[in-house]
Short mmCIF file of C-alpha atoms in Angstrom, two decimals:
data_model
loop_
_atom_site.label_atom_id
_atom_site.label_comp_id
_atom_site.label_asym_id
_atom_site.label_seq_id
_atom_site.Cartn_x
_atom_site.Cartn_y
_atom_site.Cartn_z
CA MET A 2 -10.49 -21.47 9.57
CA GLU A 3 -10.24 -23.80 7.05
CA PHE A 4 -9.45 -27.33 7.14
CA ASN A 5 -9.83 -30.75 4.51
CA ILE A 6 -11.40 -33.84 5.39
CA GLY A 7 -9.80 -36.09 2.49
CA LYS A 8 -10.56 -34.16 -0.64
CA VAL A 9 -13.11 -31.81 0.75
CA LYS A 10 -12.34 -28.41 2.16
CA PHE A 11 -14.45 -26.78 5.26
CA GLY A 12 -14.33 -23.07 5.11
CA GLY A 13 -14.20 -21.95 1.63
CA SER A 14 -16.85 -20.46 -0.31
CA LYS A 15 -18.44 -23.89 -1.03
CA THR A 16 -20.92 -24.94 1.24
CA VAL A 17 -19.95 -28.69 2.04
CA VAL A 18 -23.16 -31.07 2.00
CA ILE A 19 -22.82 -34.33 3.79
CA ALA A 20 -25.40 -37.04 3.00
CA GLU A 21 -26.17 -38.47 6.28
CA ALA A 22 -27.08 -42.33 5.18
CA GLY A 23 -26.58 -43.41 9.10
CA VAL A 24 -27.45 -46.99 8.77
CA ASN A 25 -30.30 -46.90 5.94
CA HIS A 26 -28.01 -49.64 4.17
CA LEU A 27 -30.04 -52.11 6.70
CA GLY A 28 -26.85 -54.19 6.94
CA LYS A 29 -27.01 -54.55 2.75
CA MET A 30 -24.18 -54.00 0.96
CA GLU A 31 -25.83 -53.26 -2.67
CA TYR A 32 -28.13 -50.95 -0.66
CA ALA A 33 -24.76 -49.19 0.68
CA GLU A 34 -23.36 -48.53 -2.95
CA LYS A 35 -26.66 -47.48 -3.91
CA LEU A 36 -26.32 -44.86 -1.21
CA ILE A 37 -23.19 -43.83 -2.08
CA LYS A 38 -23.80 -43.86 -5.85
CA THR A 39 -26.56 -41.75 -5.99
CA ALA A 40 -25.65 -39.18 -3.00
CA LYS A 41 -22.75 -38.86 -4.95
CA SER A 42 -24.96 -37.91 -8.51
CA ALA A 43 -27.23 -35.58 -6.29
CA GLY A 44 -23.86 -33.41 -5.59
CA ALA A 45 -23.04 -34.52 -1.75
CA ASP A 46 -19.81 -34.00 -1.36
CA ILE A 47 -19.52 -36.68 2.04
CA ILE A 48 -21.48 -39.60 2.80
CA LYS A 49 -21.75 -40.17 6.10
CA PHE A 50 -22.92 -43.50 7.90
CA GLN A 51 -22.84 -44.71 11.65
CA THR A 52 -20.63 -47.08 13.32
CA TYR A 53 -21.96 -48.83 16.73
CA LYS A 54 -22.96 -52.10 18.33
CA ALA A 55 -26.15 -51.93 20.35
CA SER A 56 -24.46 -53.39 23.18
CA LYS A 57 -21.86 -50.50 23.80
CA LEU A 58 -24.62 -48.05 22.85
CA THR A 59 -27.37 -48.44 25.20
CA THR A 60 -28.94 -50.67 27.77
CA LYS A 61 -31.38 -53.43 26.91
CA ASP A 62 -34.15 -51.38 28.56
CA ALA A 63 -33.51 -47.60 27.45
CA PRO A 64 -37.03 -46.18 26.35
CA ARG A 65 -36.76 -45.01 22.87
CA PHE A 66 -37.04 -41.29 21.73
CA TRP A 67 -38.75 -41.42 18.64
CA ASN A 68 -42.05 -42.51 17.51
CA TRP A 69 -42.02 -44.57 14.35
CA GLU A 70 -44.96 -47.17 13.82
CA GLY A 71 -42.65 -49.13 11.47
CA GLU A 72 -40.46 -50.96 14.33
CA LYS A 73 -40.14 -54.99 14.11
CA ILE A 74 -40.44 -54.69 18.09
CA LYS A 75 -43.64 -52.25 18.54
CA GLU A 76 -43.23 -51.95 22.29
CA GLY A 77 -39.27 -52.58 22.42
CA SER A 78 -36.49 -50.61 23.67
CA GLN A 79 -33.58 -48.75 21.74
CA TYR A 80 -31.58 -51.94 22.21
CA ASP A 81 -34.28 -53.72 19.99
CA SER A 82 -33.68 -51.09 17.32
CA TYR A 83 -30.21 -50.44 17.20
CA SER A 84 -29.46 -54.45 17.73
CA SER A 85 -31.36 -54.96 14.27
CA LEU A 86 -28.98 -52.31 12.46
CA ASP A 87 -25.62 -53.00 13.60
CA SER A 88 -24.37 -56.10 11.90
CA PHE A 89 -21.34 -54.27 9.99
CA GLU A 90 -17.82 -55.58 10.75
CA LYS A 91 -14.92 -54.00 10.01
CA GLU A 92 -14.46 -55.90 6.69
CA ASP A 93 -17.97 -54.25 5.74
CA TYR A 94 -16.73 -50.33 6.80
CA GLU A 95 -13.42 -50.99 4.64
CA GLU A 96 -15.79 -52.04 1.69
CA LEU A 97 -17.62 -48.96 1.94
CA TYR A 98 -14.27 -46.78 2.04
CA SER A 99 -13.40 -48.26 -1.27
CA LEU A 100 -16.90 -47.84 -2.60
CA CYS A 101 -16.64 -44.42 -1.81
CA LYS A 102 -13.07 -43.92 -3.66
CA LYS A 103 -14.99 -45.93 -6.72
CA HIS A 104 -17.58 -43.36 -6.85
CA ASP A 105 -15.27 -40.40 -6.30
CA ILE A 106 -17.31 -39.16 -2.85
CA GLU A 107 -15.37 -38.83 0.67
CA PHE A 108 -16.48 -41.59 3.35
CA MET A 109 -17.15 -40.74 6.81
CA SER A 110 -18.68 -42.52 9.54
CA THR A 111 -20.04 -41.50 13.10
CA PRO A 112 -18.52 -43.61 15.72
CA PHE A 113 -20.47 -43.81 18.89
CA ASP A 114 -17.90 -45.57 20.93
CA SER A 115 -13.95 -45.78 21.19
CA ASP A 116 -13.31 -49.24 19.59
CA SER A 117 -15.48 -47.98 16.49
CA ALA A 118 -13.49 -44.76 16.33
CA ASP A 119 -10.21 -46.25 16.17
CA MET A 120 -11.67 -49.06 13.61
CA LEU A 121 -12.67 -45.91 11.48
CA VAL A 122 -9.05 -44.53 11.54
CA LYS A 123 -7.38 -47.74 10.86
CA ILE A 124 -9.51 -48.29 7.40
CA GLY A 125 -8.81 -44.64 6.58
CA MET A 126 -11.34 -42.30 7.48
CA LYS A 127 -9.98 -38.35 7.71
CA GLY A 128 -12.22 -36.78 10.11
CA PHE A 129 -14.58 -37.70 12.89
CA LYS A 130 -18.38 -36.38 13.44
CA ILE A 131 -19.53 -36.36 16.88
CA ALA A 132 -23.05 -36.91 17.22
CA SER A 133 -24.91 -34.53 19.48
CA CYS A 134 -25.82 -37.23 22.18
CA ASP A 135 -21.89 -37.56 22.58
CA ILE A 136 -21.15 -33.81 23.62
CA THR A 137 -21.18 -34.52 27.08
CA ASN A 138 -19.32 -37.76 26.85
CA LEU A 139 -16.06 -35.89 27.91
CA PRO A 140 -13.97 -39.48 28.07
CA PHE A 141 -15.03 -40.56 24.63
CA LEU A 142 -14.22 -36.72 23.11
CA ARG A 143 -10.96 -37.11 24.66
CA HIS A 144 -10.30 -40.30 23.08
CA VAL A 145 -11.17 -39.07 19.61
CA ALA A 146 -9.12 -35.97 20.10
CA GLN A 147 -5.97 -37.87 20.18
CA TYR A 148 -6.00 -38.57 16.99
CA GLU A 149 -5.84 -34.83 15.42
CA LEU A 150 -8.04 -35.46 13.19
CA PRO A 151 -11.01 -32.49 12.24
CA VAL A 152 -13.63 -32.75 14.30
CA LEU A 153 -17.52 -32.00 13.32
CA LEU A 154 -19.47 -31.46 16.46
CA SER A 155 -23.06 -31.58 16.72
CA THR A 156 -24.94 -29.47 19.12
CA GLY A 157 -28.57 -30.77 19.44
CA ALA A 158 -30.19 -30.58 22.86
CA SER A 159 -27.18 -29.29 24.12
CA ASN A 160 -26.62 -25.24 25.58
CA LEU A 161 -23.29 -23.00 25.17
CA GLU A 162 -21.81 -24.21 28.37
CA GLU A 163 -21.50 -27.70 27.35
CA ILE A 164 -20.51 -26.47 23.94
CA HIS A 165 -17.63 -24.81 25.38
CA GLU A 166 -16.32 -27.45 27.43
CA ALA A 167 -16.49 -30.18 24.50
CA VAL A 168 -14.58 -27.86 22.42
CA LYS A 169 -12.13 -27.27 25.42
CA VAL A 170 -11.76 -30.96 25.85
CA LEU A 171 -11.10 -31.72 22.17
CA GLU A 172 -8.64 -28.81 21.71
CA SER A 173 -6.76 -29.92 24.68
CA ASN A 174 -6.20 -33.30 23.64
CA GLY A 175 -5.49 -32.89 20.38
CA SER A 176 -7.97 -31.52 18.00
CA LYS A 177 -7.21 -28.13 16.35
CA LYS A 178 -9.55 -28.28 13.68
CA ILE A 179 -13.44 -28.26 14.76
CA GLY A 180 -16.27 -27.69 12.96
CA ILE A 181 -19.48 -26.78 15.34
CA MET A 182 -23.24 -27.40 14.05
CA GLN A 183 -26.28 -25.95 15.11
CA CYS A 184 -28.70 -28.84 15.49
CA THR A 185 -32.24 -29.67 17.29
CA LEU A 186 -32.43 -33.10 18.21
CA CYS A 187 -36.12 -34.09 17.24
CA TYR A 188 -36.94 -36.52 14.62
CA PRO A 189 -38.28 -34.96 12.82
CA THR A 190 -37.93 -31.22 13.68
CA LEU A 191 -40.93 -28.68 13.33
CA ALA A 192 -40.14 -25.42 11.45
CA GLU A 193 -40.76 -23.51 14.63
CA ASP A 194 -37.94 -25.73 16.33
CA ALA A 195 -35.13 -25.43 13.67
CA ASN A 196 -33.73 -22.36 15.85
CA LEU A 197 -31.65 -21.12 12.87
CA ASN A 198 -31.30 -17.96 14.78
CA ALA A 199 -28.84 -19.87 17.03
CA ILE A 200 -26.51 -20.10 14.43
CA SER A 201 -25.64 -16.50 14.81
CA THR A 202 -25.26 -17.26 18.69
CA ILE A 203 -22.82 -19.87 17.94
CA LYS A 204 -21.01 -17.78 15.51
CA GLU A 205 -20.67 -14.73 17.90
CA ASN A 206 -19.21 -17.46 20.93
CA PHE A 207 -16.99 -19.38 18.79
CA LYS A 208 -15.66 -16.76 16.29
CA GLU A 209 -12.76 -18.76 15.06
CA TYR A 210 -14.28 -21.98 13.98
CA ILE A 211 -16.29 -23.22 11.23
CA ILE A 212 -20.21 -23.14 11.80
CA GLY A 213 -22.18 -25.77 10.06
CA PHE A 214 -25.97 -26.94 10.39
CA SER A 215 -27.08 -30.56 11.08
CA ASP A 216 -31.03 -30.72 10.17
CA HIS A 217 -33.99 -32.77 10.95
CA THR A 218 -36.51 -31.30 9.30
CA LEU A 219 -38.47 -32.40 6.64
CA GLY A 220 -38.04 -31.41 3.32
CA ASN A 221 -35.03 -29.45 2.00
CA LEU A 222 -36.15 -25.18 2.53
CA ILE A 223 -34.82 -25.04 6.28
CA PRO A 224 -31.33 -26.46 5.41
CA SER A 225 -31.20 -24.22 2.24
CA ALA A 226 -32.00 -20.96 4.12
CA SER A 227 -29.17 -21.65 6.61
CA ILE A 228 -26.76 -20.48 4.48
CA LEU A 229 -27.99 -17.25 4.80
CA TYR A 230 -26.80 -17.60 8.12
CA GLY A 231 -23.23 -18.00 7.33
CA VAL A 232 -23.02 -21.86 7.81
CA LYS A 233 -20.18 -23.77 6.10
CA PHE A 234 -21.32 -27.06 5.82
CA ILE A 235 -25.01 -28.88 6.01
CA GLU A 236 -25.57 -32.65 6.65
CA LYS A 237 -28.78 -33.82 6.13
CA HIS A 238 -30.25 -37.53 6.38
CA TYR A 239 -30.46 -38.95 3.09
CA THR A 240 -31.87 -42.46 1.44
CA PHE A 241 -32.40 -43.46 -2.08
CA ASP A 242 -36.10 -45.04 -1.07
CA LYS A 243 -38.22 -43.31 1.64
CA SER A 244 -40.41 -46.13 1.56
CA LEU A 245 -37.55 -48.63 2.39
CA PRO A 246 -38.70 -50.62 5.82
CA ASP A 247 -36.59 -51.39 8.93
CA SER A 248 -34.96 -48.12 9.65
CA ALA A 249 -36.88 -44.93 11.17
CA ASP A 250 -34.54 -42.84 9.38
CA HIS A 251 -35.85 -43.60 5.86
CA TRP A 252 -39.03 -41.85 5.64
CA LEU A 253 -37.72 -38.29 7.15
CA SER A 254 -34.21 -38.60 4.53
CA LEU A 255 -33.94 -36.55 1.61
CA ASP A 256 -33.84 -38.98 -1.47
CA GLU A 257 -31.98 -38.22 -4.58
CA ASN A 258 -34.18 -35.63 -6.48
CA GLU A 259 -34.70 -33.77 -3.14
CA MET A 260 -31.02 -33.73 -2.27
CA ARG A 261 -29.90 -32.40 -5.41
CA GLU A 262 -32.48 -29.68 -5.42
CA MET A 263 -31.03 -28.72 -2.09
CA VAL A 264 -27.56 -29.02 -3.55
CA ASN A 265 -28.74 -26.73 -6.28
CA ASN A 266 -30.42 -24.18 -3.85
CA LEU A 267 -27.29 -23.96 -2.09
CA ARG A 268 -25.05 -23.22 -5.14
CA THR A 269 -27.86 -20.60 -6.41
CA LEU A 270 -27.75 -19.09 -2.80
CA GLU A 271 -23.77 -19.07 -2.62
CA LYS A 272 -23.71 -16.71 -5.59
CA ALA A 273 -26.58 -14.55 -4.25
CA LEU A 274 -24.81 -13.92 -1.36
CA GLY A 275 -22.01 -11.64 -2.91
CA SER A 276 -20.07 -9.72 -0.85
CA SER A 277 -20.32 -7.44 2.05
CA VAL A 278 -19.52 -4.23 -0.20
CA LYS A 279 -22.46 -2.34 -1.21
CA GLU A 280 -21.75 -0.65 -4.52
CA MET A 281 -22.83 -0.62 -8.26
CA LYS A 282 -22.79 -3.75 -9.77
CA GLU A 283 -22.01 -4.15 -13.46
CA CYS A 284 -25.31 -5.28 -14.25
CA GLU A 285 -26.52 -2.28 -12.95
CA VAL A 286 -24.69 0.37 -15.02
CA PRO A 287 -27.25 0.58 -17.73
CA THR A 288 -30.10 1.15 -15.07
CA HIS A 289 -27.68 3.46 -13.52
CA LYS A 290 -27.11 5.58 -16.58
CA PHE A 291 -30.95 5.62 -18.00
CA ALA A 292 -33.40 5.18 -15.19
CA ARG A 293 -31.62 7.66 -12.54
CA ARG A 294 -32.87 11.49 -13.13
CA SER A 295 -30.87 14.65 -14.62
CA LEU A 296 -32.07 17.79 -14.18
CA VAL A 297 -34.11 19.32 -17.07
CA ALA A 298 -35.90 22.71 -17.70
CA ASN A 299 -39.36 22.78 -16.27
CA LYS A 300 -40.79 25.14 -18.96
CA ASP A 301 -38.88 27.64 -21.65
CA LEU A 302 -36.61 29.91 -20.36
CA SER A 303 -35.25 33.48 -21.64
CA ILE A 304 -32.00 34.58 -21.62
CA ASN A 305 -30.54 36.36 -18.60
CA HIS A 306 -33.83 34.63 -16.57
CA VAL A 307 -32.79 33.81 -12.82
CA ILE A 308 -33.19 30.56 -12.11
CA GLN A 309 -36.21 29.46 -9.40
CA GLU A 310 -36.58 26.03 -7.97
CA ASP A 311 -40.03 25.38 -10.08
CA ASP A 312 -37.80 26.05 -13.30
CA LEU A 313 -36.14 23.20 -13.15
CA THR A 314 -37.24 19.08 -12.34
CA ALA A 315 -35.57 15.80 -12.42
CA LYS A 316 -36.37 13.60 -15.34
CA ARG A 317 -35.17 10.32 -17.24
CA PRO A 318 -32.09 9.42 -18.14
CA GLY A 319 -29.48 9.91 -15.61
CA THR A 320 -27.04 10.98 -18.46
CA GLY A 321 -26.83 14.73 -17.30
CA ILE A 322 -26.64 16.56 -14.25
CA SER A 323 -27.87 14.79 -11.03
CA PRO A 324 -30.76 16.26 -9.11
CA ILE A 325 -28.66 16.35 -6.23
CA HIS A 326 -26.89 19.24 -7.22
CA LEU A 327 -30.23 21.47 -7.90
CA ASN A 328 -28.95 23.87 -5.24
CA LYS A 329 -26.18 24.83 -7.27
CA PHE A 330 -28.24 26.57 -9.88
CA LEU A 331 -30.60 28.28 -7.95
CA GLY A 332 -30.22 32.18 -8.30
CA LYS A 333 -28.24 31.56 -11.53
CA LYS A 334 -28.63 33.56 -14.87
CA THR A 335 -29.12 31.78 -17.90
CA LYS A 336 -26.90 32.61 -20.78
CA LEU A 337 -28.88 31.72 -23.66
CA GLU A 338 -32.61 30.44 -24.23
CA ILE A 339 -33.32 27.09 -23.02
CA LYS A 340 -36.24 24.82 -24.44
CA GLU A 341 -38.51 22.65 -21.98
CA ASP A 342 -37.40 19.26 -21.59
CA SER A 343 -33.67 20.19 -22.17
CA LEU A 344 -31.22 18.11 -19.92
CA ILE A 345 -29.40 21.30 -18.76
CA GLU A 346 -25.38 22.00 -18.55
CA GLU A 347 -23.40 24.08 -16.46
CA SER A 348 -21.95 26.20 -19.17
CA TRP A 349 -25.65 27.53 -19.81
CA PHE A 350 -25.51 29.67 -16.82
CA GLU A 351 -23.51 32.81 -15.37
#
């Protein structure tokens, strides 16, 4: 399966990089543009924000599921945190969309409710990202699916049964282009919880789908390594300044230099993957020729000498007769005198 979100192709030879900016703009358009501009400079293909209103996302006393010392209200709820970061309105997202066009990077934003999804489609968004927390929000999935746009489905804290059900609901309501992301929903995720092997399990169970990786580990080693499991797109939290306040995402995000390093790693690993065919590469031709071995005389041999195994040995270069043919010469007579260390030729034997 291949599909496009705007100008970005999913499922090709290039690993798509999504810079997850979330609400790291902190409600400031100048921060948003800096996120967009630096993500593009670092090599990201898509920059993705988040669209929600705290009142539609959470009850006012829902406990936080993260532990970040920078919260304005130390003992507050999810509502307290999200309501401080949900100030952008439709016109702001329209400006984000325009800024992405200006800087030539694809715009996306994760909607967390149906109204947000509708608004994002109206301003021109070309595909959806479904957050892990909404994988069982089937009414919301039905609503999103009606637009028949590509959907990137994150699977943090879920199991195969839930993934199958979400995909079934999406497909039966109009979504035919679906990418499925391995994800661990811990902030941050420890290396031992990243579970890259689960990518193989998802691939086996969803053979016709494009598989990706949504990463919450610190640094870029683990997302870079995920390409070795066959992922075609990677989502990674992004900020232009890890020391910024107000959002818990800044400190665990990649900055511009780290994102650039990850992108460079991916491009190198894409080349290193090669093909599944095991054959000699062009660069190996000189080695094949001169580092392999040929049958040579192990001593001076007289005419009419009957060849025994210790009369021949294998030495470099490999420009003569391969030692795999040793048995072919055992018991044969020499037609001429052969000097020690000579690469033997078939015409020298009866």
